[in-house]
CSV table of C-alpha atoms in Angstrom, one decimal:
chain,number,residue,atom,x,y,z
A,249,UNK,CA,96.2,-53.7,-96.5
A,250,UNK,CA,97.5,-52.1,-99.3
A,251,UNK,CA,101.7,-52.2,-99.8
A,252,UNK,CA,101.7,-48.4,-100.9
A,253,UNK,CA,101.0,-46.3,-97.9
A,254,UNK,CA,97.6,-44.4,-98.0
A,255,UNK,CA,99.4,-40.5,-99.1
A,256,UNK,CA,100.9,-42.5,-102.0
A,257,UNK,CA,101.2,-40.2,-105.0
A,258,UNK,CA,99.9,-41.5,-107.6
A,259,UNK,CA,99.9,-40.0,-111.2
A,260,UNK,CA,101.5,-38.6,-114.2
A,261,UNK,CA,104.5,-36.9,-115.6
A,262,UNK,CA,105.0,-34.8,-118.7
A,263,UNK,CA,107.2,-31.5,-119.6
A,264,UNK,CA,106.6,-27.9,-120.9
A,265,UNK,CA,108.3,-28.1,-123.9
A,266,UNK,CA,106.1,-31.5,-124.8
A,267,UNK,CA,102.8,-30.2,-123.9
A,268,UNK,CA,102.6,-26.6,-123.9
A,269,UNK,CA,102.9,-24.6,-127.6
A,270,UNK,CA,102.6,-21.2,-127.3
A,271,UNK,CA,105.8,-21.0,-128.1
A,272,UNK,CA,106.4,-17.0,-128.4
A,273,UNK,CA,103.6,-16.1,-126.6
A,274,UNK,CA,103.3,-13.4,-123.4
A,275,UNK,CA,107.1,-13.1,-123.6
A,276,UNK,CA,108.4,-16.7,-123.7
A,277,UNK,CA,111.7,-16.4,-125.1
A,278,UNK,CA,113.4,-19.2,-128.0
A,279,UNK,CA,114.6,-22.0,-126.0
A,280,UNK,CA,116.3,-25.4,-127.5
A,281,UNK,CA,113.4,-27.3,-128.2
A,282,UNK,CA,112.0,-24.9,-130.6
A,283,UNK,CA,114.4,-25.4,-132.6
A,284,UNK,CA,113.6,-29.4,-133.1
A,285,UNK,CA,112.5,-30.8,-136.1
A,286,UNK,CA,110.4,-34.0,-136.1
A,287,UNK,CA,112.6,-37.3,-137.2
A,288,UNK,CA,110.4,-40.1,-137.1
A,289,UNK,CA,110.9,-43.1,-135.5
A,290,UNK,CA,115.0,-41.5,-134.7
A,291,UNK,CA,116.1,-44.1,-132.4
A,292,UNK,CA,119.3,-42.4,-130.4
A,293,UNK,CA,119.2,-40.0,-133.3
A,294,UNK,CA,116.9,-37.2,-134.5
A,295,UNK,CA,118.2,-34.2,-132.5
A,296,UNK,CA,120.7,-35.4,-130.3
A,297,UNK,CA,123.8,-33.1,-131.5
A,298,UNK,CA,124.2,-29.9,-133.1
A,299,UNK,CA,126.9,-28.8,-134.9
A,300,UNK,CA,127.5,-24.9,-135.5
A,301,UNK,CA,126.7,-25.1,-138.9
A,302,UNK,CA,123.3,-27.2,-138.4
A,303,UNK,CA,122.2,-24.8,-134.9
A,304,UNK,CA,123.0,-21.4,-137.2
A,305,UNK,CA,120.7,-22.8,-139.8
A,306,UNK,CA,118.0,-23.5,-137.6
A,307,UNK,CA,117.7,-20.3,-135.7
A,308,UNK,CA,117.9,-18.8,-138.9
A,309,UNK,CA,114.9,-20.4,-140.0
A,310,UNK,CA,112.4,-20.3,-136.7
A,311,UNK,CA,113.2,-16.5,-136.9
A,312,UNK,CA,112.4,-16.5,-140.6
A,313,UNK,CA,108.9,-14.8,-141.6
A,314,UNK,CA,108.1,-18.3,-142.8
A,315,UNK,CA,109.2,-21.2,-141.8
A,316,UNK,CA,110.9,-23.6,-144.0
A,317,UNK,CA,110.9,-26.6,-141.8
A,318,UNK,CA,107.5,-27.8,-138.7
A,319,UNK,CA,108.7,-27.5,-135.5
A,320,UNK,CA,106.3,-29.9,-133.6
A,321,UNK,CA,106.7,-28.4,-129.8
A,322,UNK,CA,105.8,-24.4,-130.8
A,323,UNK,CA,102.0,-26.3,-130.9
A,324,UNK,CA,102.5,-29.0,-128.8
A,325,UNK,CA,99.3,-30.0,-127.4
A,326,UNK,CA,98.4,-26.8,-126.3
A,327,UNK,CA,98.5,-27.7,-122.6
A,328,UNK,CA,99.4,-23.4,-122.3
A,329,UNK,CA,95.4,-22.3,-123.5
A,330,UNK,CA,93.9,-26.0,-122.5
A,331,UNK,CA,95.4,-26.9,-119.1
A,332,UNK,CA,92.3,-27.2,-117.3
A,333,UNK,CA,91.0,-29.6,-119.7
A,334,UNK,CA,94.1,-31.8,-119.3
A,335,UNK,CA,93.7,-31.2,-115.5
A,336,UNK,CA,90.3,-31.7,-115.5
A,337,UNK,CA,91.0,-35.5,-117.2
A,338,UNK,CA,93.8,-36.0,-114.2
A,339,UNK,CA,91.1,-35.6,-112.0
A,340,UNK,CA,88.3,-37.7,-113.3
A,341,UNK,CA,91.3,-40.3,-113.4
A,342,UNK,CA,91.7,-39.6,-110.2
A,343,UNK,CA,95.1,-38.4,-110.1
A,344,UNK,CA,97.1,-37.6,-107.0
A,345,UNK,CA,100.0,-36.0,-108.4
A,346,UNK,CA,101.0,-34.6,-111.8
A,347,UNK,CA,104.7,-34.0,-112.6
A,348,UNK,CA,105.4,-31.1,-114.6
A,349,UNK,CA,108.0,-28.7,-115.5
A,350,UNK,CA,108.4,-25.0,-115.4
A,351,UNK,CA,109.2,-23.3,-119.1
A,352,UNK,CA,112.7,-21.5,-118.2
A,353,UNK,CA,112.5,-19.6,-121.2
A,354,UNK,CA,109.1,-18.6,-120.0
A,355,UNK,CA,110.2,-17.0,-117.2
A,356,UNK,CA,114.1,-15.6,-117.9
A,357,UNK,CA,113.4,-15.0,-121.9
A,358,UNK,CA,116.9,-14.7,-122.4
A,359,UNK,CA,118.1,-16.1,-119.2
A,360,UNK,CA,119.9,-13.0,-118.3
A,361,UNK,CA,117.0,-10.4,-118.2
A,362,UNK,CA,117.6,-8.4,-115.7
A,363,UNK,CA,114.0,-8.9,-114.0
A,364,UNK,CA,111.9,-11.9,-114.7
A,365,UNK,CA,108.7,-12.1,-116.9
A,366,UNK,CA,105.2,-11.7,-115.0
A,367,UNK,CA,103.4,-13.2,-117.6
A,368,UNK,CA,105.1,-16.6,-117.1
A,369,UNK,CA,105.0,-16.3,-113.9
A,370,UNK,CA,101.1,-15.7,-113.1
A,371,UNK,CA,100.7,-18.6,-115.9
A,372,UNK,CA,102.3,-21.5,-113.6
A,373,UNK,CA,100.1,-19.5,-110.4
A,374,UNK,CA,97.2,-20.3,-112.1
A,375,UNK,CA,98.2,-23.8,-112.8
A,376,UNK,CA,99.5,-25.0,-109.4
A,377,UNK,CA,96.2,-23.4,-107.9
A,378,UNK,CA,94.2,-25.6,-110.8
A,379,UNK,CA,96.1,-28.6,-109.3
A,380,UNK,CA,95.3,-27.6,-105.9
A,381,UNK,CA,91.6,-26.7,-106.7
A,382,UNK,CA,91.7,-30.5,-108.1
A,383,UNK,CA,93.1,-32.2,-105.0
A,384,UNK,CA,96.3,-32.6,-107.1
A,385,UNK,CA,99.4,-32.4,-106.0
A,386,UNK,CA,102.3,-30.3,-108.4
A,387,UNK,CA,105.9,-32.2,-108.6
A,388,UNK,CA,107.7,-29.5,-110.4
A,389,UNK,CA,110.9,-30.0,-112.5
A,390,UNK,CA,112.7,-26.8,-112.8
A,391,UNK,CA,114.0,-27.5,-116.2
A,392,UNK,CA,113.4,-29.9,-118.5
A,393,UNK,CA,115.1,-29.8,-122.3
A,394,UNK,CA,114.1,-26.1,-122.2
A,395,UNK,CA,117.1,-24.1,-121.8
A,396,UNK,CA,117.0,-20.6,-123.4
A,397,UNK,CA,118.7,-20.5,-126.5
A,398,UNK,CA,120.8,-17.2,-125.6
A,399,UNK,CA,122.1,-19.7,-123.1
A,400,UNK,CA,123.8,-21.9,-125.7
A,401,UNK,CA,124.9,-18.9,-127.8
A,402,UNK,CA,126.3,-16.5,-125.6
A,403,UNK,CA,127.4,-18.2,-122.4
A,404,UNK,CA,128.2,-22.2,-123.8
A,405,UNK,CA,125.3,-23.8,-122.7
A,406,UNK,CA,126.6,-25.9,-119.2
A,407,UNK,CA,130.0,-25.8,-120.0
A,408,UNK,CA,129.9,-22.2,-119.4
A,409,UNK,CA,130.6,-21.3,-115.8
A,410,UNK,CA,128.7,-18.2,-116.0
A,411,UNK,CA,125.0,-20.6,-116.4
A,412,UNK,CA,125.6,-21.8,-112.9
A,413,UNK,CA,124.3,-17.7,-111.6
A,414,UNK,CA,121.9,-18.1,-114.5
A,415,UNK,CA,120.2,-21.3,-113.7
A,416,UNK,CA,120.4,-20.4,-109.6
A,417,UNK,CA,118.7,-17.2,-110.2
A,418,UNK,CA,115.9,-18.6,-112.3
A,419,UNK,CA,115.5,-21.6,-109.5
A,420,UNK,CA,115.3,-18.8,-106.4
A,421,UNK,CA,112.7,-17.1,-108.5
A,422,UNK,CA,110.3,-20.3,-109.6
A,423,UNK,CA,111.5,-21.5,-105.1
A,424,UNK,CA,110.3,-17.7,-103.7
A,425,UNK,CA,107.3,-17.7,-105.7
A,426,UNK,CA,105.8,-21.0,-105.3
A,427,UNK,CA,106.8,-22.3,-102.4
A,428,UNK,CA,103.5,-22.4,-100.7
A,429,UNK,CA,101.9,-24.2,-103.3
A,430,UNK,CA,104.8,-27.0,-104.4
A,431,UNK,CA,106.5,-29.3,-101.9
A,432,UNK,CA,108.8,-31.3,-104.4
A,433,UNK,CA,110.9,-30.2,-106.6
A,434,UNK,CA,113.4,-31.7,-108.9
A,435,UNK,CA,116.4,-30.0,-110.1
A,436,UNK,CA,117.4,-31.1,-113.3
A,437,UNK,CA,115.7,-33.6,-115.6
A,438,UNK,CA,117.6,-37.0,-116.1
A,439,UNK,CA,120.5,-35.1,-115.7
A,440,UNK,CA,122.4,-38.5,-116.7
A,441,UNK,CA,121.2,-38.2,-120.2
A,442,UNK,CA,124.7,-36.4,-121.1
A,443,UNK,CA,125.6,-38.4,-124.7
A,444,UNK,CA,121.5,-38.9,-126.2
A,445,UNK,CA,120.4,-36.1,-125.0
A,446,UNK,CA,123.3,-33.7,-125.3
A,447,UNK,CA,121.9,-30.5,-126.9
A,448,UNK,CA,118.5,-30.9,-125.0
A,449,UNK,CA,120.2,-31.4,-122.0
A,450,UNK,CA,123.5,-29.5,-121.8
A,451,UNK,CA,123.2,-26.9,-124.5
A,452,UNK,CA,126.1,-27.6,-125.9
A,453,UNK,CA,127.2,-27.7,-129.6
A,454,UNK,CA,129.9,-30.3,-130.4
A,455,UNK,CA,132.4,-28.8,-132.8
A,456,UNK,CA,132.8,-26.1,-130.4
A,457,UNK,CA,135.4,-28.5,-128.3
A,458,UNK,CA,138.4,-30.4,-128.8
A,459,UNK,CA,137.2,-32.9,-126.5
A,460,UNK,CA,133.8,-33.5,-126.2
A,461,UNK,CA,132.8,-36.1,-123.7
A,462,UNK,CA,135.5,-34.3,-121.1
A,463,UNK,CA,133.4,-31.1,-122.0
A,464,UNK,CA,130.4,-32.4,-121.4
A,465,UNK,CA,131.7,-34.1,-117.6
A,466,UNK,CA,133.0,-30.7,-116.8
A,467,UNK,CA,129.6,-29.0,-117.7
A,468,UNK,CA,127.9,-32.2,-115.5
A,469,UNK,CA,130.1,-30.9,-112.5
A,470,UNK,CA,128.8,-27.4,-113.1
A,471,UNK,CA,125.4,-29.1,-112.9
A,472,UNK,CA,126.3,-30.3,-109.8
A,473,UNK,CA,127.7,-26.7,-107.8
A,474,UNK,CA,124.1,-25.2,-109.3
A,475,UNK,CA,122.3,-28.0,-107.8
A,476,UNK,CA,123.7,-27.8,-104.4
A,477,UNK,CA,123.4,-24.2,-104.5
A,478,UNK,CA,119.5,-24.5,-105.0
A,479,UNK,CA,119.2,-27.2,-102.5
A,480,UNK,CA,121.1,-24.8,-100.1
A,481,UNK,CA,118.8,-21.8,-100.9
A,482,UNK,CA,115.2,-24.2,-100.6
A,483,UNK,CA,116.4,-25.1,-97.3
A,484,UNK,CA,117.3,-21.8,-96.0
A,485,UNK,CA,113.6,-20.3,-97.8
A,486,UNK,CA,111.9,-23.3,-96.1
A,487,UNK,CA,113.0,-26.3,-94.6
A,488,UNK,CA,109.7,-28.3,-95.3
A,489,UNK,CA,110.6,-27.9,-99.4
A,490,UNK,CA,111.8,-31.3,-100.9
A,491,UNK,CA,114.9,-31.0,-103.5
A,492,UNK,CA,115.7,-33.7,-105.5
A,493,UNK,CA,118.2,-34.9,-108.1
A,494,UNK,CA,116.4,-37.2,-111.1
A,495,UNK,CA,118.0,-40.1,-113.2
A,496,UNK,CA,117.2,-41.9,-116.9
A,497,UNK,CA,118.1,-45.2,-115.1
A,498,UNK,CA,119.8,-47.1,-117.7
A,499,UNK,CA,120.4,-50.2,-115.6
A,500,UNK,CA,122.8,-52.5,-117.8
A,501,UNK,CA,123.1,-56.4,-117.8
A,502,UNK,CA,125.8,-59.0,-118.6
A,503,UNK,CA,125.4,-60.8,-121.9
A,504,UNK,CA,126.9,-63.6,-120.1
A,505,UNK,CA,128.3,-64.7,-116.2
A,506,UNK,CA,132.4,-64.3,-117.8
A,507,UNK,CA,133.3,-62.2,-114.9
A,508,UNK,CA,135.4,-60.1,-117.7
A,509,UNK,CA,131.7,-59.4,-119.2
A,510,UNK,CA,130.1,-58.9,-115.8
A,511,UNK,CA,133.3,-56.2,-114.4
A,512,UNK,CA,132.4,-54.6,-117.8
A,513,UNK,CA,128.5,-54.2,-117.2
A,514,UNK,CA,129.5,-52.9,-113.6
A,515,UNK,CA,132.0,-50.0,-115.1
A,516,UNK,CA,128.7,-49.2,-117.2
A,517,UNK,CA,126.2,-49.0,-114.6
A,518,UNK,CA,128.7,-46.9,-112.3
A,519,UNK,CA,129.5,-44.4,-114.8
A,520,UNK,CA,126.2,-44.3,-116.4
A,521,UNK,CA,124.3,-44.2,-113.3
A,522,UNK,CA,125.4,-44.3,-110.0
A,523,UNK,CA,128.3,-41.5,-110.8
A,524,UNK,CA,125.8,-38.9,-110.7
A,525,UNK,CA,124.0,-40.3,-107.7
A,526,UNK,CA,127.0,-40.9,-106.0
A,527,UNK,CA,128.0,-37.1,-106.2
A,528,UNK,CA,124.3,-35.7,-105.8
A,529,UNK,CA,123.3,-38.3,-102.8
A,530,UNK,CA,126.7,-38.8,-101.1
A,531,UNK,CA,128.2,-35.4,-101.7
A,532,UNK,CA,131.4,-36.3,-103.6
A,533,UNK,CA,133.3,-37.7,-106.3
A,534,UNK,CA,133.9,-41.5,-106.2
A,535,UNK,CA,137.1,-42.9,-106.4
A,536,UNK,CA,136.3,-45.1,-109.8
A,537,UNK,CA,134.8,-42.0,-111.3
A,538,UNK,CA,138.1,-40.3,-110.6
A,539,UNK,CA,140.4,-43.4,-111.9
A,540,UNK,CA,137.6,-43.8,-114.9
A,541,UNK,CA,138.5,-39.3,-115.7
A,542,UNK,CA,142.2,-40.4,-115.7
A,543,UNK,CA,142.1,-43.0,-117.9
A,544,UNK,CA,140.7,-40.8,-120.4
A,545,UNK,CA,142.6,-37.6,-119.8
A,546,UNK,CA,139.5,-36.0,-118.0
A,547,UNK,CA,140.4,-33.3,-115.5
A,548,UNK,CA,137.2,-31.5,-114.2
A,549,UNK,CA,137.9,-28.0,-113.2
A,550,UNK,CA,137.1,-27.0,-109.8
A,551,UNK,CA,136.9,-23.8,-107.9
A,552,UNK,CA,137.0,-22.9,-104.3
A,553,UNK,CA,134.2,-24.1,-102.4
A,554,UNK,CA,133.0,-26.2,-104.9
A,555,UNK,CA,133.3,-29.7,-103.2
A,556,UNK,CA,132.4,-28.4,-100.1
A,557,UNK,CA,129.0,-27.4,-101.2
A,558,UNK,CA,128.2,-30.2,-103.0
A,559,UNK,CA,128.9,-32.0,-99.9
A,560,UNK,CA,127.3,-30.7,-97.7
A,561,UNK,CA,123.7,-29.9,-99.8
A,562,UNK,CA,122.7,-33.1,-100.9
A,563,UNK,CA,119.5,-33.8,-102.2
A,564,UNK,CA,116.9,-35.2,-100.4
A,565,UNK,CA,115.4,-38.0,-102.9
A,566,UNK,CA,115.8,-39.7,-106.1
A,567,UNK,CA,113.2,-39.0,-108.6
A,568,UNK,CA,114.2,-42.0,-111.5
A,569,UNK,CA,112.4,-42.2,-114.7
A,570,UNK,CA,112.5,-46.1,-115.9
A,571,UNK,CA,111.6,-47.8,-119.4
A,572,UNK,CA,114.1,-49.8,-120.2
A,573,UNK,CA,117.2,-51.9,-119.5
A,574,UNK,CA,120.5,-52.4,-121.7
A,575,UNK,CA,122.9,-55.4,-122.1
A,576,UNK,CA,126.5,-55.3,-123.5
A,577,UNK,CA,129.0,-57.8,-123.9
A,578,UNK,CA,133.0,-58.4,-122.9
A,579,UNK,CA,133.8,-55.4,-125.4
A,580,UNK,CA,131.3,-53.2,-123.5
A,581,UNK,CA,128.8,-53.3,-126.7
A,582,UNK,CA,125.4,-52.8,-126.6
A,583,UNK,CA,123.5,-56.5,-127.6
A,584,UNK,CA,120.0,-58.0,-127.8
A,585,UNK,CA,119.0,-58.9,-124.5
A,586,UNK,CA,117.4,-62.4,-124.9
A,587,UNK,CA,115.0,-62.7,-122.3
A,588,UNK,CA,113.0,-59.1,-123.2
A,589,UNK,CA,111.0,-57.9,-125.8
A,590,UNK,CA,111.4,-54.8,-127.7
A,591,UNK,CA,108.8,-51.9,-128.9
A,592,UNK,CA,109.1,-50.4,-132.2
A,593,UNK,CA,111.6,-48.0,-131.3
A,594,UNK,CA,114.0,-50.8,-129.9
A,595,UNK,CA,113.4,-50.1,-126.3
A,596,UNK,CA,113.4,-52.9,-124.6
A,597,UNK,CA,110.4,-54.2,-122.1
A,598,UNK,CA,111.8,-55.6,-118.5
A,599,UNK,CA,109.4,-54.6,-115.8
A,600,UNK,CA,111.4,-57.1,-113.8
A,601,UNK,CA,114.1,-54.7,-114.4
A,602,UNK,CA,112.3,-51.8,-112.6
A,603,UNK,CA,112.6,-53.9,-109.3
A,604,UNK,CA,116.5,-55.0,-110.0
A,605,UNK,CA,117.2,-51.2,-110.3
A,606,UNK,CA,114.8,-49.9,-107.6
A,607,UNK,CA,116.7,-52.1,-105.2
A,608,UNK,CA,120.0,-51.2,-105.9
A,609,UNK,CA,119.5,-47.4,-105.7
A,610,UNK,CA,117.8,-47.8,-101.8
A,611,UNK,CA,120.7,-50.3,-100.5
A,612,UNK,CA,123.4,-48.0,-102.0
A,613,UNK,CA,121.3,-44.6,-101.1
A,614,UNK,CA,118.4,-45.1,-98.3
A,615,UNK,CA,116.7,-42.1,-99.4
A,616,UNK,CA,113.4,-41.7,-100.6
A,617,UNK,CA,112.5,-42.2,-104.0
A,618,UNK,CA,110.2,-41.8,-106.6
A,619,UNK,CA,109.2,-43.4,-110.2
A,620,UNK,CA,109.0,-40.1,-112.1
A,621,UNK,CA,108.6,-41.4,-115.4
A,622,UNK,CA,107.7,-45.4,-116.5
A,623,UNK,CA,105.6,-46.1,-119.8
A,624,UNK,CA,105.3,-47.3,-123.6
A,625,UNK,CA,105.3,-45.5,-126.9
A,626,UNK,CA,103.5,-47.0,-129.9
A,627,UNK,CA,102.0,-45.4,-132.8
A,628,UNK,CA,98.3,-45.7,-132.1
A,629,UNK,CA,95.1,-44.8,-134.3
A,630,UNK,CA,91.3,-44.5,-133.5
A,631,UNK,CA,89.4,-47.9,-134.5
A,632,UNK,CA,86.4,-48.2,-136.1
A,633,UNK,CA,84.7,-47.7,-132.7
A,634,UNK,CA,86.2,-44.2,-132.3
A,635,UNK,CA,88.2,-45.6,-129.5
A,636,UNK,CA,92.1,-47.3,-128.5
A,637,UNK,CA,91.6,-50.6,-127.1
A,638,UNK,CA,95.3,-50.4,-125.9
A,639,UNK,CA,95.8,-53.5,-123.9
A,640,UNK,CA,99.3,-53.5,-124.5
A,641,UNK,CA,99.8,-50.3,-122.3
A,642,UNK,CA,97.8,-51.7,-119.3
A,643,UNK,CA,100.1,-54.8,-119.7
A,644,UNK,CA,103.2,-53.1,-119.1
A,645,UNK,CA,102.1,-50.4,-117.1
A,646,UNK,CA,100.7,-53.4,-114.3
A,647,UNK,CA,103.9,-55.6,-115.0
A,648,UNK,CA,105.8,-52.7,-113.6
A,649,UNK,CA,103.6,-51.6,-111.2
A,650,UNK,CA,103.7,-55.2,-109.4
A,651,UNK,CA,107.6,-55.6,-109.4
A,652,UNK,CA,107.3,-51.7,-107.9
A,653,UNK,CA,104.6,-53.3,-105.2
A,654,UNK,CA,107.8,-56.6,-104.9
A,655,UNK,CA,110.2,-54.0,-104.2
A,656,UNK,CA,108.3,-51.6,-101.5
A,657,UNK,CA,106.6,-54.7,-99.8
A,658,UNK,CA,110.6,-55.7,-98.9
A,659,UNK,CA,110.7,-51.7,-97.2
A,660,UNK,CA,112.1,-49.4,-99.9
A,661,UNK,CA,110.7,-46.0,-100.0
A,662,UNK,CA,108.9,-45.0,-102.3
A,663,UNK,CA,106.5,-42.5,-102.6
A,664,UNK,CA,105.0,-41.8,-105.6
A,665,UNK,CA,104.8,-43.5,-109.6
A,666,UNK,CA,104.0,-40.8,-112.1
A,667,UNK,CA,103.7,-42.9,-115.5
A,668,UNK,CA,104.6,-41.0,-118.5
A,669,UNK,CA,102.2,-39.7,-119.6
A,670,UNK,CA,98.4,-38.6,-119.2
A,671,UNK,CA,98.0,-38.0,-122.4
A,672,UNK,CA,99.4,-37.9,-125.9
A,673,UNK,CA,102.5,-35.1,-126.3
A,674,UNK,CA,105.4,-34.3,-128.8
A,675,UNK,CA,108.3,-36.8,-127.9
A,676,UNK,CA,111.1,-35.5,-126.6
A,677,UNK,CA,114.1,-36.2,-128.4
A,678,UNK,CA,112.2,-37.1,-132.2
A,679,UNK,CA,109.7,-34.7,-132.0
A,680,UNK,CA,107.4,-37.4,-133.2
A,681,UNK,CA,103.2,-36.8,-131.9
A,682,UNK,CA,102.8,-40.5,-133.6
A,683,UNK,CA,104.9,-42.0,-130.6
A,684,UNK,CA,102.1,-41.8,-128.5
A,685,UNK,CA,102.2,-42.7,-124.5
A,686,UNK,CA,99.2,-41.3,-123.4
A,687,UNK,CA,96.1,-42.8,-121.2
A,688,UNK,CA,94.3,-40.2,-123.3
A,689,UNK,CA,94.3,-39.8,-127.0
A,690,UNK,CA,95.0,-36.2,-128.5
A,691,UNK,CA,94.3,-35.9,-132.5
A,692,UNK,CA,97.2,-34.1,-133.4
A,693,UNK,CA,99.2,-35.6,-135.9
A,694,UNK,CA,103.6,-35.5,-136.5
A,695,UNK,CA,102.6,-32.7,-138.6
A,696,UNK,CA,100.5,-30.8,-136.2
A,697,UNK,CA,97.0,-31.7,-138.1
A,698,UNK,CA,93.9,-32.8,-136.2
A,699,UNK,CA,91.5,-31.8,-134.2
A,700,UNK,CA,93.2,-31.5,-130.7
A,701,UNK,CA,90.0,-33.7,-129.2
A,702,UNK,CA,90.8,-35.9,-126.1
A,703,UNK,CA,89.6,-39.5,-126.6
A,704,UNK,CA,90.2,-41.9,-123.1
A,705,UNK,CA,92.3,-45.0,-123.9
A,706,UNK,CA,91.1,-48.2,-122.3
A,707,UNK,CA,94.1,-47.6,-120.0
A,708,UNK,CA,92.7,-44.1,-118.6
A,709,UNK,CA,90.0,-46.5,-117.0
A,710,UNK,CA,92.2,-49.0,-116.1
A,711,UNK,CA,94.4,-46.5,-114.5
A,712,UNK,CA,91.6,-45.1,-112.7
A,713,UNK,CA,90.6,-48.2,-111.1
A,714,UNK,CA,93.8,-48.9,-110.0
A,715,UNK,CA,94.6,-45.8,-108.5
A,716,UNK,CA,90.9,-46.2,-106.6
A,717,UNK,CA,92.2,-49.0,-105.2
A,718,UNK,CA,95.6,-47.7,-104.3
A,719,UNK,CA,97.3,-50.0,-106.1
A,720,UNK,CA,95.6,-53.2,-105.5
A,721,UNK,CA,93.2,-53.7,-108.6
A,722,UNK,CA,96.0,-54.6,-111.0
């Protein structure tokens, strides 16, 4: 008997800005992803932070008659026009679920529009209908690094309190429109990535703030308030809807067993991961976070009713993106882990870390969980036989899924595994096409050249066999 239940949701995950393209078609407005250029192998850099001047330059270039830069997410892999083809490949692989996002700027092009864009709403109707026709459950992230640009330029991103209302209106529009087509909703993609993805995630311009770190935590508070408001709206609309939060897991080990080193690692895990989940799953700011804020001179401005809303409307499930683990020394500096290897982008490969982190979350929260992202990015090219023999990806997925099985055997409630990604897409931060995660090779390069043809890799067929055996045929 399989450790995975019969209704376990095997599948893959992607995001609107990384796959759709069609960046201004059918009424869509500009969003933060539309001004991002490609930075090859930009480890921790690329499109992370923006100054006023850089933002001004990028907007001017994007709006110019002839752009000086190439913006990969304008075209991406053309899911907007080819969604039936891509969903067909998912069906062939045996997918039970597809985690995707709705582009906020496709529904409300400027965020503060009087009415939603009907063409955008219809597009997602068609995608959800096609998924259901193919027997695939949509799991929907409401925002995945696609804030309308006007929220940045006019409302200070998530730092501005008005963004709560704008986002709740967008979310409620989606919930009402698609409540009969979508059960599982993730409110905000990787809410804890406020440093590595600060512009994409929060829509904040770094030189507008005297203390950028403090400003980012204020912005996160506004995300907490908006998220709780969306849970409230969903439960009032239909109690059967499931609304979850999502973490980019940043499991951190101590370099040594020196107690001081262990203490430092505990603080890292608390403030990089647990803080966000403690608020959204337990309903309150934990004492260690309040102490950390005081130590760093940070005061969170709260309005009447914020704390009660957060306390009353906690999340139904936890979605986790797991790619790698970290290691720190006694001073809190990141260091190499001698027990793990790394990808060419410097991401550690630590399958056991998936067990470690999911066990911790289960013991701490005891709520249903899903693996929302898990995969490996590799620079790949077609071989002389016209194929890609990606045994490294098969090995990566196999070892991680084995750890998933191990933690589930102990009673951990995990209901879905959506690997990243079903097909090659534009990378999130660096905007590379050549950092390939897909089970399917898409013939497009960093400059947008190529036929766009889809070619299944060896991992596609391996994953199909795995799904067909409900996780037993590893």
